[in-house]
């Protein structure tokens, strides 16, 4: 791959990796970062793609990374296609983002969703090249939102907005980062940039890889920093391989993190500094919390703090910073990303108690019970306090009388109770706990035991309204 102009992602990564043994690894291959110098994964096509709007629709994350680093500063626009995108949403994205060329790898080149799209091929085999490439363009980066309440939106970022949160000292030395996230979503891309721009290494997960195998592979690579959603971590803690990693830093984001989850992680990884962060595709990374408590300090709300300003308006968290997306593309562009003061409404509802702010749910996830609003996450936080509960999901079920009733699904911890004690006893105790802590209309009408709860491709718990 040719030398890049200052300011491109490739140049930043190569400078950070100078004289270091950094690598990127997936289940099939481990590549030294230095191998990207004067080599290409795109063959002879890179120069032809200058000024193009490209969409990376690859099967493997590592081919996405290699192609994206080459294309930054060359392409006019890079769109990252997350896994699980429907054919209809893919077609809409190709149209809205004005895609000239789709980048595919060995598997995705046979993707029937792509039809007649113009394609370029990328691979994990880096070939020498002496080609001189002009990397002076300011490439637009387009990320798709999770689409939990409808079609995903296309949020427009710059490399400056994506890398703005990185200078927080997390990537000192030569950290080995890993993440349950897919790097084609905002949370995973943040870890990719932290790892490689920060002079570290990156161990990638794989959607088809069992959790225990991924954890064993991360451990064998010497992982020091690892991140995921609370749902990811619940799955990890149920794995027999949970104890094989010994990270020095553990991070949660993407969903509200309750106190039982934080306590369990601290018990499982006492050597780790544990933080939970708030971030979204549109608002970027707003803050992280390192005190071991759910929620965040009320002192975070108010004037500019480390480049981020937050306020609560109409009950929801609003954020203004240089880390946010600039706008939406397509039909969503008619919906202003920011209010008149430049704040982004995250849609995350906040309850303030004294010096602590707590997340009580998403605006779009409210259950209406006889005209009263019920937030599923607030009820789940109470249910999860019971020592027998691994996790829970609260949802609404249609009711001809109240419009909806509240129901709960519960996953029990293994080996918590003697074998002779059945779910009826746990259900009774959980109901009593809810009755003591919640208003009458918030208490679930039913508690159903399930073996597991589905996790969406975004890494978040799959919700019934999704």
XYZ file of C-alpha atoms in Angstrom:
466
model
C 0.000 0.000 0.000
C 1.424 3.407 -0.947
C 2.357 6.050 1.530
C -0.560 8.301 2.385
C -0.845 12.023 2.734
C -0.839 13.395 6.306
C -4.270 13.340 7.861
C -5.580 10.135 6.277
C -6.594 7.220 8.473
C -3.913 5.023 6.950
C -1.179 7.525 7.708
C -2.344 7.878 11.305
C -2.379 4.110 11.791
C 1.056 3.582 10.245
C 2.579 6.384 12.325
C 1.094 4.921 15.508
C 2.380 1.452 14.604
C 5.926 2.580 13.840
C 8.461 0.176 15.425
C 5.691 -1.743 17.191
C 4.415 -5.286 16.810
C 0.773 -4.333 16.370
C -1.655 -6.651 14.585
C -5.260 -7.130 13.489
C -6.687 -10.632 13.914
C -9.895 -12.456 13.090
C -10.636 -16.215 13.282
C -8.780 -16.851 9.999
C -5.756 -14.559 9.896
C -3.521 -12.252 11.942
C -1.980 -9.355 9.996
C 0.829 -7.092 11.233
C -0.265 -3.470 10.956
C 3.111 -2.608 9.418
C 2.295 -4.951 6.522
C -0.144 -2.338 5.229
C 2.723 -0.074 4.249
C 3.250 -0.010 0.459
C 0.678 -2.786 -0.005
C -2.914 -2.961 -1.154
C -5.988 -5.116 -0.541
C -7.820 -3.578 -3.519
C -5.419 -4.466 -6.309
C -5.266 -2.010 -9.189
C -8.675 -0.466 -8.494
C -7.762 2.062 -5.795
C -6.742 4.893 -8.140
C -9.926 4.376 -10.166
C -12.050 4.928 -7.047
C -10.873 8.486 -6.383
C -13.855 10.748 -5.775
C -16.307 7.832 -5.754
C -19.044 7.220 -3.231
C -18.378 3.651 -2.098
C -20.207 1.207 0.132
C -18.337 -1.594 1.895
C -20.538 -4.694 1.780
C -18.100 -7.340 2.958
C -18.581 -10.608 4.786
C -15.495 -10.290 6.996
C -14.690 -7.349 9.233
C -10.964 -7.509 8.487
C -11.515 -6.889 4.757
C -13.721 -3.914 5.652
C -10.886 -2.490 7.760
C -8.224 -2.907 5.097
C -10.362 -1.392 2.343
C -11.610 1.477 4.505
C -8.093 2.500 5.503
C -7.019 2.562 1.866
C -10.092 4.520 0.772
C -10.011 7.276 3.402
C -8.735 10.382 1.650
C -9.377 8.786 -1.758
C -13.131 8.176 -1.858
C -15.607 11.036 -1.586
C -17.803 8.978 0.715
C -17.463 5.654 2.568
C -20.605 3.845 3.732
C -20.195 0.926 6.143
C -22.830 -1.755 5.612
C -23.603 -3.498 8.925
C -24.472 -7.201 9.003
C -28.127 -8.147 8.866
C -29.242 -5.281 6.619
C -32.355 -6.276 4.670
C -32.404 -6.199 0.872
C -34.898 -3.307 0.923
C -32.752 -1.245 3.303
C -29.625 -2.039 1.284
C -31.281 -0.879 -1.928
C -32.414 2.319 -0.205
C -28.912 2.964 1.135
C -27.302 2.488 -2.276
C -29.725 5.055 -3.700
C -29.665 7.608 -0.886
C -25.866 7.568 -0.498
C -25.410 7.865 -4.292
C -23.126 4.832 -4.358
C -20.876 4.526 -7.415
C -19.057 1.342 -6.388
C -19.703 -1.466 -3.913
C -16.643 -3.050 -2.284
C -17.059 -6.811 -1.805
C -14.907 -9.685 -0.580
C -14.835 -13.366 -1.484
C -18.143 -14.266 0.203
C -20.135 -11.073 -0.299
C -19.302 -11.021 -4.020
C -22.089 -13.631 -4.346
C -24.604 -11.548 -2.334
C -27.900 -11.608 -4.294
C -28.917 -8.259 -2.761
C -26.311 -6.412 -4.812
C -27.799 -7.260 -8.229
C -26.168 -5.095 -10.897
C -24.171 -2.785 -8.630
C -20.702 -1.841 -9.885
C -18.170 -3.717 -7.749
C -14.547 -3.692 -6.663
C -12.966 -6.659 -4.895
C -10.958 -6.575 -1.648
C -9.073 -9.349 0.109
C -6.976 -10.003 3.206
C -3.976 -10.794 0.977
C -1.914 -7.600 0.783
C -0.060 -7.202 -2.493
C 2.969 -4.908 -2.978
C 2.326 -1.718 -4.932
C 4.448 1.227 -5.992
C 1.443 3.301 -7.008
C 1.361 6.860 -5.669
C -2.094 7.753 -4.421
C -3.447 11.223 -3.728
C -5.178 10.989 -0.324
C -6.057 14.636 0.109
C -9.853 14.360 -0.021
C -11.843 14.891 3.173
C -13.815 11.659 3.026
C -17.350 11.528 4.389
C -18.060 8.522 6.610
C -21.654 7.281 6.685
C -22.844 4.985 9.477
C -26.249 3.358 9.710
C -28.244 3.637 12.920
C -29.456 0.410 14.523
C -32.995 0.910 13.171
C -34.613 -0.485 16.315
C -37.840 1.442 15.666
C -37.885 1.387 11.849
C -35.612 1.805 8.851
C -32.006 2.695 9.745
C -30.982 6.300 9.171
C -27.737 7.312 7.468
C -25.663 9.538 9.764
C -22.860 11.573 8.193
C -19.556 11.779 10.113
C -16.040 12.981 9.387
C -12.840 11.309 10.529
C -12.416 14.268 12.902
C -15.768 13.624 14.605
C -15.091 9.880 14.812
C -11.636 10.254 16.375
C -12.496 13.184 18.688
C -13.181 10.932 21.745
C -9.917 9.000 21.433
C -7.558 11.379 23.236
C -8.635 10.234 26.700
C -5.546 8.224 27.622
C -7.121 4.757 27.307
C -4.787 3.563 24.568
C -1.431 4.178 26.240
C 1.401 1.714 25.748
C 0.595 -1.097 23.317
C -2.913 -2.221 24.308
C -4.539 -5.261 22.739
C -8.153 -4.273 22.211
C -11.046 -6.580 21.471
C -14.780 -6.102 21.175
C -17.992 -8.062 20.810
C -19.209 -5.244 18.555
C -19.044 -5.391 14.784
C -16.722 -2.607 13.593
C -19.248 -1.613 10.915
C -21.404 -0.069 13.651
C -20.516 3.050 15.624
C -19.541 1.228 18.823
C -17.236 -1.191 17.011
C -15.721 1.513 14.815
C -14.806 3.462 17.944
C -12.858 0.468 19.265
C -11.152 -0.003 15.898
C -9.997 3.622 15.884
C -8.930 3.503 19.547
C -6.891 0.385 18.900
C -5.133 1.290 15.663
C -4.830 5.082 15.882
C -3.833 4.600 19.519
C -0.902 2.367 18.596
C -2.433 -0.916 19.729
C -3.718 -4.171 18.279
C -7.241 -5.418 17.593
C -8.795 -8.871 17.974
C -12.041 -9.062 16.007
C -15.073 -11.121 16.949
C -17.088 -13.024 14.359
C -20.869 -13.336 14.153
C -20.717 -17.096 13.609
C -18.156 -17.767 16.316
C -19.286 -19.242 19.657
C -18.666 -16.940 22.614
C -16.349 -19.385 24.375
C -14.172 -19.715 21.272
C -13.958 -15.943 20.828
C -12.992 -15.438 24.476
C -10.345 -18.168 24.256
C -8.916 -16.564 21.107
C -8.904 -13.119 22.748
C -7.102 -14.566 25.757
C -4.508 -16.270 23.538
C -3.858 -12.894 21.864
C -3.203 -11.246 25.234
C -6.260 -8.969 25.245
C -5.898 -6.061 27.690
C -8.959 -3.932 26.772
C -12.368 -5.328 25.779
C -15.804 -3.824 25.148
C -19.390 -4.792 24.424
C -23.003 -4.087 25.264
C -24.496 -5.298 28.567
C -26.274 -7.981 26.498
C -22.916 -9.106 25.111
C -21.495 -9.315 28.620
C -24.466 -11.285 29.951
C -23.797 -13.851 27.252
C -20.087 -13.875 28.094
C -20.715 -14.442 31.798
C -22.821 -17.506 30.971
C -19.903 -18.989 29.022
C -17.541 -21.531 30.559
C -14.712 -19.488 29.031
C -15.588 -16.272 30.884
C -12.628 -16.725 33.215
C -10.000 -17.240 30.528
C -9.563 -13.496 29.858
C -7.937 -11.161 32.361
C -8.436 -7.665 30.929
C -7.073 -4.586 32.623
C -9.919 -2.499 31.196
C -13.522 -3.506 30.502
C -16.075 -1.226 28.838
C -19.845 -1.367 28.355
C -21.966 0.791 26.064
C -24.963 0.663 23.745
C -27.572 -0.066 26.420
C -28.346 1.163 29.914
C -26.217 -0.744 32.418
C -27.885 -1.689 35.703
C -26.144 -2.144 39.045
C -26.400 -5.971 39.173
C -24.535 -6.157 35.844
C -21.725 -3.907 37.085
C -21.451 -5.853 40.330
C -21.249 -9.203 38.528
C -18.531 -7.968 36.196
C -16.473 -6.634 39.098
C -16.792 -9.988 40.826
C -15.760 -11.857 37.668
C -12.908 -9.467 36.755
C -11.622 -7.890 39.981
C -8.378 -6.811 38.298
C -10.170 -4.745 35.642
C -11.069 -1.073 35.592
C -14.724 -1.148 34.548
C -16.445 1.722 32.767
C -19.795 2.149 31.078
C -20.114 4.762 28.380
C -22.924 6.610 26.673
C -22.688 6.880 22.895
C -24.936 6.787 19.852
C -24.382 6.861 16.105
C -25.700 10.408 15.879
C -24.465 11.918 19.155
C -21.082 10.194 19.299
C -19.388 9.367 22.599
C -20.693 11.673 25.327
C -19.053 10.340 28.505
C -17.944 7.293 30.420
C -18.571 6.442 34.061
C -15.812 4.827 36.114
C -17.174 4.848 39.677
C -18.815 1.406 39.519
C -22.339 2.801 39.871
C -25.258 2.647 37.456
C -26.340 5.909 35.869
C -24.041 8.923 35.828
C -23.260 11.909 38.071
C -25.692 14.811 37.769
C -22.606 17.051 37.587
C -22.145 15.839 33.990
C -25.209 17.878 33.017
C -24.527 21.521 32.259
C -21.767 23.573 30.651
C -19.120 22.206 28.336
C -17.254 19.272 29.963
C -14.254 17.856 28.059
C -15.722 19.131 24.791
C -19.208 17.777 25.440
C -22.204 19.762 26.673
C -25.348 18.011 27.906
C -28.764 19.021 29.110
C -32.075 17.361 29.902
C -35.085 18.730 28.055
C -38.591 17.230 28.089
C -37.102 14.370 30.085
C -34.559 13.281 27.445
C -30.802 13.650 27.230
C -29.523 16.176 24.667
C -25.903 16.471 23.571
C -23.802 19.068 21.768
C -20.158 18.386 20.843
C -17.651 18.083 18.012
C -18.169 14.314 18.155
C -21.678 14.335 16.716
C -22.752 13.501 13.175
C -23.287 16.564 10.991
C -26.564 15.521 9.364
C -28.654 12.696 7.941
C -28.695 11.685 4.291
C -31.819 11.069 2.223
C -35.414 11.400 3.399
C -34.235 11.613 7.010
C -32.349 14.789 6.103
C -35.662 16.662 6.309
C -35.643 15.820 10.023
C -33.127 18.145 11.640
C -30.440 16.253 13.498
C -29.940 19.163 15.889
C -32.265 21.629 17.585
C -31.881 25.384 17.172
C -29.169 25.442 19.849
C -27.144 22.691 18.168
C -28.119 19.871 20.573
C -29.000 16.358 19.438
C -32.003 14.770 21.149
C -30.858 11.217 21.946
C -34.358 9.970 22.798
C -32.974 8.448 26.015
C -35.135 9.374 28.991
C -33.432 10.413 32.224
C -34.614 10.431 35.839
C -32.633 12.648 38.237
C -32.417 11.661 41.918
C -30.193 13.930 43.964
C -26.683 13.820 42.517
C -27.360 10.840 40.213
C -28.976 10.551 36.785
C -30.416 7.237 35.691
C -31.603 6.008 32.308
C -35.224 4.899 32.434
C -35.695 3.895 28.794
C -36.102 5.020 25.216
C -38.886 7.381 24.223
C -39.941 4.948 21.495
C -40.058 1.990 23.891
C -42.694 3.282 26.319
C -45.605 0.928 27.130
C -48.950 2.700 27.551
C -50.946 1.028 30.337
C -54.323 2.718 30.674
C -52.821 6.094 29.788
C -49.850 5.704 32.148
C -46.317 5.409 30.758
C -44.230 2.377 31.653
C -40.505 2.156 30.847
C -39.359 -1.477 30.369
C -35.725 -0.813 31.335
C -36.714 0.635 34.711
C -38.662 -2.528 35.548
C -35.873 -4.794 34.297
C -33.416 -3.027 36.605
C -35.588 -4.006 39.581
C -36.120 -7.605 38.424
C -32.393 -8.079 37.803
C -31.650 -7.249 41.445
C -32.988 -10.663 42.490
C -29.982 -12.955 43.108
C -31.472 -15.773 40.979
C -31.962 -13.627 37.881
C -29.379 -13.568 35.089
C -31.323 -11.134 32.907
C -34.867 -10.133 31.981
C -36.898 -8.469 29.257
C -40.071 -6.495 29.877
C -42.551 -5.769 27.103
C -46.161 -4.850 26.482
C -48.938 -7.201 25.451
C -52.160 -5.842 23.875
C -55.121 -5.599 26.233
C -58.718 -4.700 25.250
C -59.184 -2.938 28.586
C -55.989 -0.970 29.267
C -54.459 -0.936 25.775
C -51.469 -2.924 27.040
C -50.346 -4.955 30.015
C -46.784 -5.449 31.233
C -45.198 -8.900 30.930
C -41.702 -10.108 31.780
C -39.417 -12.850 30.471
C -36.748 -14.068 32.865
C -33.501 -15.990 32.424
C -32.356 -17.657 35.648
C -28.749 -17.989 36.729
C -27.457 -21.527 36.636
C -26.859 -23.222 39.976
C -28.161 -20.381 42.130
C -30.811 -22.427 43.941
C -31.031 -26.079 45.054
C -32.510 -28.401 42.456
C -35.723 -28.939 44.452
C -36.633 -25.241 44.300
C -38.690 -24.494 41.192
C -39.425 -21.354 39.218
C -42.707 -20.757 41.065
C -40.783 -19.742 44.188
C -38.538 -17.386 42.241
C -41.521 -15.902 40.419
C -43.271 -15.198 43.714
C -40.182 -13.511 45.140
C -39.653 -11.394 42.019
C -43.293 -10.305 42.033
C -42.979 -9.265 45.685
C -39.796 -7.353 44.871
C -41.558 -5.499 42.059
C -44.586 -4.736 44.219
C -42.331 -3.239 46.888
C -40.396 -1.038 44.460
C -42.776 -0.162 41.631
C -46.169 1.435 41.111
C -49.066 -0.953 40.602
C -49.342 -0.371 36.836
C -45.606 -1.143 36.429
C -45.691 -4.600 38.033
C -45.684 -7.307 35.326
C -48.851 -9.362 35.073
C -46.881 -12.466 34.110
C -43.326 -13.754 34.615
C -42.210 -16.348 32.089
C -39.018 -18.341 32.396
C -37.005 -18.560 29.165
C -33.603 -20.108 28.457
C -32.196 -17.068 26.677
C -33.125 -13.698 25.183
C -32.372 -12.750 21.612
C -29.599 -10.245 20.950
C -30.016 -8.115 17.811
C -27.156 -7.698 15.272
C -26.434 -4.322 16.928
C -25.522 -6.168 20.145
C -28.536 -4.821 21.981
C -31.324 -6.902 23.446
C -33.987 -7.476 20.775
C -37.088 -5.567 21.811
C -40.648 -6.420 20.862
C -41.161 -2.991 19.263
C -38.052 -3.427 17.084
